[in-house]
């Protein structure tokens, strides 16, 4: 998979090289490129924003750098169209299902907005050169798309075959089966007067599987009832 990120703060993404995803890049499974949006500005101050038409607070990102960047980065036929993701609190909510879907794409472009937003015509133009998705991490506000993009790249990247060493560790996680994860324990069997549930020490694999399932259901009921009622998306 190829991922291009457009940001005015490219150094935000340095941390991605440290993780599992750094290994995926060295192994050639993932080709990640972070580009400074100011590469596509030509004035002395490398301006990417301007005041909003109609007035109002804050600044809006100008369309021209975005248009030139998309012209350079978006795939052209016969390659399949790029998927262009704009992180936005006004977008559809990102879930494990979104991560699964996006992990099948050949080329993702993340456009990280700052200030009060991006000129609306950029989204229209992007739709003419690729598949556009506005995606939110959840119902709270961040200062820009960078942190949201890092979260999405990590969630998507680890689903690409070969990135996570043991594929079984992917299926037993929270959200893969619509339930939260069961609790885990390791040695010592007693720690600060706290024991481990007896069933886990019993060697009875059927009883362990049943207990884990019950724990998943009980945790989900108490912490995330929305997941059980099918209300989450
Ligand atoms: Cl994707 N962007 C911003 N700026 N704020 C957010 C968000 C995204 N998701 C939740 N809050």
mmCIF file of C-alpha atoms and ligand atoms in Angstrom:
data_model
loop_
_atom_site.group_PDB
_atom_site.id
_atom_site.type_symbol
_atom_site.label_atom_id
_atom_site.label_comp_id
_atom_site.label_asym_id
_atom_site.label_seq_id
_atom_site.Cartn_x
_atom_site.Cartn_y
_atom_site.Cartn_z
ATOM 1 C CA UNK A 1 0.000 0.000 0.000
ATOM 2 C CA UNK A 2 1.107 3.549 -0.723
ATOM 3 C CA UNK A 3 0.169 6.342 1.711
ATOM 4 C CA UNK A 4 0.811 10.031 1.029
ATOM 5 C CA UNK A 5 0.229 12.545 3.804
ATOM 6 C CA UNK A 6 -0.178 16.279 3.136
ATOM 7 C CA UNK A 7 0.466 18.492 6.165
ATOM 8 C CA UNK A 8 1.987 21.821 7.112
ATOM 9 C CA UNK A 9 3.555 20.017 10.115
ATOM 10 C CA UNK A 10 5.264 17.008 8.504
ATOM 11 C CA UNK A 11 7.474 16.341 11.552
ATOM 12 C CA UNK A 12 4.362 15.242 13.480
ATOM 13 C CA UNK A 13 4.694 11.967 11.600
ATOM 14 C CA UNK A 14 8.264 11.140 12.604
ATOM 15 C CA UNK A 15 6.909 8.838 15.330
ATOM 16 C CA UNK A 16 5.302 6.495 12.797
ATOM 17 C CA UNK A 17 8.754 5.245 11.788
ATOM 18 C CA UNK A 18 9.340 3.964 15.339
ATOM 19 C CA UNK A 19 6.501 1.469 15.471
ATOM 20 C CA UNK A 20 5.434 -1.685 13.745
ATOM 21 C CA UNK A 21 4.765 0.521 10.762
ATOM 22 C CA UNK A 22 8.451 1.409 10.543
ATOM 23 C CA UNK A 23 9.151 -2.294 10.039
ATOM 24 C CA UNK A 24 6.399 -2.537 7.412
ATOM 25 C CA UNK A 25 8.119 0.281 5.554
ATOM 26 C CA UNK A 26 11.552 -1.374 5.671
ATOM 27 C CA UNK A 27 9.944 -4.638 4.515
ATOM 28 C CA UNK A 28 8.425 -2.855 1.508
ATOM 29 C CA UNK A 29 4.815 -3.645 2.538
ATOM 30 C CA UNK A 30 4.021 0.001 3.168
ATOM 31 C CA UNK A 31 5.328 3.009 1.267
ATOM 32 C CA UNK A 32 4.623 6.079 3.421
ATOM 33 C CA UNK A 33 5.505 9.578 2.235
ATOM 34 C CA UNK A 34 4.803 12.765 4.216
ATOM 35 C CA UNK A 35 4.845 15.980 2.191
ATOM 36 C CA UNK A 36 4.777 19.600 3.318
ATOM 37 C CA UNK A 37 1.804 21.358 1.714
ATOM 38 C CA UNK A 38 4.007 24.471 1.432
ATOM 39 C CA UNK A 39 5.954 22.674 -1.329
ATOM 40 C CA UNK A 40 3.064 23.778 -3.541
ATOM 41 C CA UNK A 41 3.223 27.484 -2.624
ATOM 42 C CA UNK A 42 5.249 30.017 -4.610
ATOM 43 C CA UNK A 43 5.077 33.303 -2.687
ATOM 44 C CA UNK A 44 7.780 34.571 -0.329
ATOM 45 C CA UNK A 45 5.826 33.588 2.801
ATOM 46 C CA UNK A 46 4.673 30.202 1.442
ATOM 47 C CA UNK A 47 1.108 31.145 2.330
ATOM 48 C CA UNK A 48 -1.437 28.348 2.806
ATOM 49 C CA UNK A 49 -4.313 30.303 4.429
ATOM 50 C CA UNK A 50 -6.405 33.423 3.958
ATOM 51 C CA UNK A 51 -9.407 35.198 5.499
ATOM 52 C CA UNK A 52 -12.883 33.674 5.021
ATOM 53 C CA UNK A 53 -15.303 35.116 2.434
ATOM 54 C CA UNK A 54 -18.379 36.294 4.314
ATOM 55 C CA UNK A 55 -16.337 37.089 7.402
ATOM 56 C CA UNK A 56 -16.026 35.175 10.615
ATOM 57 C CA UNK A 57 -13.356 33.937 12.971
ATOM 58 C CA UNK A 58 -10.104 32.330 11.929
ATOM 59 C CA UNK A 59 -8.448 31.555 8.635
ATOM 60 C CA UNK A 60 -9.302 29.142 5.816
ATOM 61 C CA UNK A 61 -6.810 27.023 3.876
ATOM 62 C CA UNK A 62 -6.420 28.309 0.318
ATOM 63 C CA UNK A 63 -7.391 25.920 -2.492
ATOM 64 C CA UNK A 64 -4.380 26.369 -4.835
ATOM 65 C CA UNK A 65 -1.707 24.401 -2.898
ATOM 66 C CA UNK A 66 -4.171 21.559 -2.333
ATOM 67 C CA UNK A 67 -5.084 21.406 -6.022
ATOM 68 C CA UNK A 68 -1.455 21.249 -7.154
ATOM 69 C CA UNK A 69 -0.573 18.669 -4.510
ATOM 70 C CA UNK A 70 -3.501 16.441 -5.511
ATOM 71 C CA UNK A 71 -2.583 16.792 -9.196
ATOM 72 C CA UNK A 72 0.894 15.520 -8.357
ATOM 73 C CA UNK A 73 -0.076 12.739 -5.950
ATOM 74 C CA UNK A 74 -3.392 11.268 -7.098
ATOM 75 C CA UNK A 75 -3.166 8.082 -9.180
ATOM 76 C CA UNK A 76 -3.941 8.262 -12.858
ATOM 77 C CA UNK A 77 -5.549 5.568 -15.018
ATOM 78 C CA UNK A 78 -4.968 2.693 -15.501
ATOM 79 C CA UNK A 79 -4.102 2.663 -11.760
ATOM 80 C CA UNK A 80 -7.153 2.366 -9.482
ATOM 81 C CA UNK A 81 -8.281 5.773 -8.172
ATOM 82 C CA UNK A 82 -6.649 7.079 -4.978
ATOM 83 C CA UNK A 83 -8.759 7.321 -1.841
ATOM 84 C CA UNK A 84 -8.405 10.863 -0.490
ATOM 85 C CA UNK A 85 -9.154 11.148 3.223
ATOM 86 C CA UNK A 86 -9.753 14.499 4.878
ATOM 87 C CA UNK A 87 -9.776 14.149 8.675
ATOM 88 C CA UNK A 88 -12.642 16.301 9.919
ATOM 89 C CA UNK A 89 -14.825 16.464 13.028
ATOM 90 C CA UNK A 90 -17.672 16.931 10.513
ATOM 91 C CA UNK A 91 -17.005 13.574 8.812
ATOM 92 C CA UNK A 92 -18.289 9.993 9.187
ATOM 93 C CA UNK A 93 -17.001 8.318 12.363
ATOM 94 C CA UNK A 94 -13.930 6.092 11.978
ATOM 95 C CA UNK A 95 -14.468 2.517 13.229
ATOM 96 C CA UNK A 96 -12.670 -0.824 12.945
ATOM 97 C CA UNK A 97 -14.896 -1.500 9.909
ATOM 98 C CA UNK A 98 -13.617 1.717 8.277
ATOM 99 C CA UNK A 99 -10.038 0.645 9.001
ATOM 100 C CA UNK A 100 -10.731 -2.806 7.437
ATOM 101 C CA UNK A 101 -12.247 -1.240 4.345
ATOM 102 C CA UNK A 102 -9.409 1.254 3.848
ATOM 103 C CA UNK A 103 -6.742 -1.439 4.418
ATOM 104 C CA UNK A 104 -7.768 -2.956 1.055
ATOM 105 C CA UNK A 105 -6.952 0.214 -0.946
ATOM 106 C CA UNK A 106 -3.785 0.537 -3.013
ATOM 107 C CA UNK A 107 -3.291 4.261 -2.462
ATOM 108 C CA UNK A 108 -4.443 6.539 0.344
ATOM 109 C CA UNK A 109 -3.879 10.300 0.504
ATOM 110 C CA UNK A 110 -4.490 12.037 3.855
ATOM 111 C CA UNK A 111 -5.087 15.800 3.617
ATOM 112 C CA UNK A 112 -4.492 17.343 7.032
ATOM 113 C CA UNK A 113 -6.374 20.603 7.479
ATOM 114 C CA UNK A 114 -5.511 23.290 10.032
ATOM 115 C CA UNK A 115 -7.100 26.609 10.953
ATOM 116 C CA UNK A 116 -10.878 26.807 10.569
ATOM 117 C CA UNK A 117 -10.884 24.416 7.639
ATOM 118 C CA UNK A 118 -10.150 23.977 3.952
ATOM 119 C CA UNK A 119 -11.868 25.889 1.115
ATOM 120 C CA UNK A 120 -14.907 23.733 0.248
ATOM 121 C CA UNK A 121 -14.002 23.607 -3.459
ATOM 122 C CA UNK A 122 -10.982 21.426 -2.593
ATOM 123 C CA UNK A 123 -13.332 18.568 -1.601
ATOM 124 C CA UNK A 124 -15.269 18.917 -4.866
ATOM 125 C CA UNK A 125 -12.083 18.960 -6.917
ATOM 126 C CA UNK A 126 -10.669 15.977 -5.001
ATOM 127 C CA UNK A 127 -13.854 14.033 -5.888
ATOM 128 C CA UNK A 128 -12.972 14.521 -9.551
ATOM 129 C CA UNK A 129 -9.535 12.884 -9.133
ATOM 130 C CA UNK A 130 -10.309 10.153 -6.556
ATOM 131 C CA UNK A 131 -12.666 8.721 -3.963
ATOM 132 C CA UNK A 132 -13.119 11.310 -1.182
ATOM 133 C CA UNK A 133 -13.866 10.459 2.458
ATOM 134 C CA UNK A 134 -14.297 12.963 5.307
ATOM 135 C CA UNK A 135 -13.563 11.012 8.466
ATOM 136 C CA UNK A 136 -13.803 11.942 12.176
ATOM 137 C CA UNK A 137 -12.215 10.141 15.090
ATOM 138 C CA UNK A 138 -15.142 10.942 17.372
ATOM 139 C CA UNK A 139 -17.207 13.697 18.881
ATOM 140 C CA UNK A 140 -14.545 16.078 20.153
ATOM 141 C CA UNK A 141 -12.384 18.730 18.474
ATOM 142 C CA UNK A 142 -8.662 18.538 17.669
ATOM 143 C CA UNK A 143 -6.629 21.471 16.361
ATOM 144 C CA UNK A 144 -5.852 19.817 13.044
ATOM 145 C CA UNK A 145 -5.901 16.570 11.121
ATOM 146 C CA UNK A 146 -2.397 15.376 12.019
ATOM 147 C CA UNK A 147 -3.127 13.442 15.206
ATOM 148 C CA UNK A 148 -6.263 11.941 13.647
ATOM 149 C CA UNK A 149 -4.263 10.888 10.581
ATOM 150 C CA UNK A 150 -1.645 9.159 12.735
ATOM 151 C CA UNK A 151 -4.350 7.228 14.562
ATOM 152 C CA UNK A 152 -5.966 6.175 11.286
ATOM 153 C CA UNK A 153 -2.656 5.149 9.687
ATOM 154 C CA UNK A 154 -1.835 2.992 12.691
ATOM 155 C CA UNK A 155 -5.278 1.346 12.716
ATOM 156 C CA UNK A 156 -5.241 0.749 8.934
ATOM 157 C CA UNK A 157 -1.547 -0.165 8.646
ATOM 158 C CA UNK A 158 -1.675 -2.971 11.170
ATOM 159 C CA UNK A 159 -4.402 -4.694 9.108
ATOM 160 C CA UNK A 160 -2.254 -4.920 5.975
ATOM 161 C CA UNK A 161 -1.173 -8.568 5.603
ATOM 162 C CA UNK A 162 2.357 -9.082 6.942
ATOM 163 C CA UNK A 163 2.431 -5.991 9.189
ATOM 164 C CA UNK A 164 1.285 -7.676 12.413
ATOM 165 C CA UNK A 165 3.418 -10.802 12.966
ATOM 166 C CA UNK A 166 0.690 -13.062 14.353
ATOM 167 C CA UNK A 167 -2.574 -12.591 12.386
ATOM 168 C CA UNK A 168 -4.451 -14.410 15.193
ATOM 169 C CA UNK A 169 -3.727 -11.502 17.492
ATOM 170 C CA UNK A 170 -5.885 -9.401 15.147
ATOM 171 C CA UNK A 171 -9.081 -11.448 15.485
ATOM 172 C CA UNK A 172 -9.164 -11.609 19.293
ATOM 173 C CA UNK A 173 -9.102 -7.859 19.784
ATOM 174 C CA UNK A 174 -11.676 -5.360 20.914
ATOM 175 C CA UNK A 175 -14.054 -4.362 18.098
ATOM 176 C CA UNK A 176 -13.172 -7.148 15.653
ATOM 177 C CA UNK A 177 -16.203 -9.190 16.756
ATOM 178 C CA UNK A 178 -18.258 -6.221 17.951
ATOM 179 C CA UNK A 179 -17.372 -6.822 21.604
ATOM 180 C CA UNK A 180 -14.680 -5.488 23.931
ATOM 181 C CA UNK A 181 -11.700 -7.688 24.714
ATOM 182 C CA UNK A 182 -11.674 -10.170 27.616
ATOM 183 C CA UNK A 183 -9.266 -9.460 30.541
ATOM 184 C CA UNK A 184 -5.719 -10.839 30.356
ATOM 185 C CA UNK A 185 -3.362 -12.018 33.124
ATOM 186 C CA UNK A 186 0.214 -13.233 33.309
ATOM 187 C CA UNK A 187 2.622 -14.406 36.024
ATOM 188 C CA UNK A 188 2.878 -14.156 38.987
ATOM 189 C CA UNK A 189 -0.378 -15.996 39.888
ATOM 190 C CA UNK A 190 -0.653 -13.840 43.029
ATOM 191 C CA UNK A 191 0.448 -10.187 42.900
ATOM 192 C CA UNK A 192 -0.041 -7.733 45.787
ATOM 193 C CA UNK A 193 -2.616 -10.132 47.277
ATOM 194 C CA UNK A 194 -4.543 -10.266 44.015
ATOM 195 C CA UNK A 195 -5.049 -13.647 42.398
ATOM 196 C CA UNK A 196 -5.833 -14.709 38.852
ATOM 197 C CA UNK A 197 -9.335 -16.138 38.103
ATOM 198 C CA UNK A 198 -9.226 -19.890 38.916
ATOM 199 C CA UNK A 199 -10.649 -20.917 35.557
ATOM 200 C CA UNK A 200 -7.529 -19.613 33.783
ATOM 201 C CA UNK A 201 -5.356 -21.938 35.870
ATOM 202 C CA UNK A 202 -7.672 -24.953 35.357
ATOM 203 C CA UNK A 203 -6.311 -26.147 32.010
ATOM 204 C CA UNK A 204 -9.945 -26.603 30.864
ATOM 205 C CA UNK A 205 -9.904 -24.910 27.462
ATOM 206 C CA UNK A 206 -13.657 -25.142 26.946
ATOM 207 C CA UNK A 207 -14.348 -23.518 30.322
ATOM 208 C CA UNK A 208 -11.748 -20.821 29.578
ATOM 209 C CA UNK A 209 -13.344 -19.991 26.220
ATOM 210 C CA UNK A 210 -16.797 -19.800 27.846
ATOM 211 C CA UNK A 211 -15.516 -17.534 30.655
ATOM 212 C CA UNK A 212 -13.748 -15.233 28.235
ATOM 213 C CA UNK A 213 -16.880 -14.864 26.113
ATOM 214 C CA UNK A 214 -18.957 -14.066 29.216
ATOM 215 C CA UNK A 215 -16.397 -11.457 30.267
ATOM 216 C CA UNK A 216 -16.509 -9.866 26.819
ATOM 217 C CA UNK A 217 -20.305 -9.626 26.935
ATOM 218 C CA UNK A 218 -20.399 -8.302 30.519
ATOM 219 C CA UNK A 219 -17.722 -5.665 29.868
ATOM 220 C CA UNK A 220 -19.406 -4.546 26.694
ATOM 221 C CA UNK A 221 -22.781 -4.320 28.484
ATOM 222 C CA UNK A 222 -21.365 -2.180 31.296
ATOM 223 C CA UNK A 223 -18.893 0.008 29.375
ATOM 224 C CA UNK A 224 -20.254 0.182 25.833
ATOM 225 C CA UNK A 225 -23.960 -0.729 25.706
ATOM 226 C CA UNK A 226 -24.129 1.140 22.378
ATOM 227 C CA UNK A 227 -22.136 -1.695 20.762
ATOM 228 C CA UNK A 228 -24.750 -4.286 21.791
ATOM 229 C CA UNK A 229 -27.779 -2.305 20.631
ATOM 230 C CA UNK A 230 -26.218 -1.684 17.222
ATOM 231 C CA UNK A 231 -26.403 2.087 17.821
ATOM 232 C CA UNK A 232 -22.737 2.800 17.374
ATOM 233 C CA UNK A 233 -22.710 3.934 13.767
HETATM 234 CL CL1 LIG B 1 -10.493 13.804 12.126
HETATM 235 N N1 LIG B 1 -10.078 16.283 12.958
HETATM 236 C C1 LIG B 1 -10.193 17.252 13.848
HETATM 237 N N2 LIG B 1 -9.650 18.443 13.589
HETATM 238 N N3 LIG B 1 -10.829 17.122 14.998
HETATM 239 C C2 LIG B 1 -11.347 15.919 15.236
HETATM 240 C C3 LIG B 1 -11.254 14.847 14.351
HETATM 241 C C4 LIG B 1 -10.602 15.072 13.204
HETATM 242 N N4 LIG B 1 -11.878 13.780 14.876
HETATM 243 C C5 LIG B 1 -12.338 14.190 16.044
HETATM 244 N N5 LIG B 1 -12.025 15.475 16.272
#
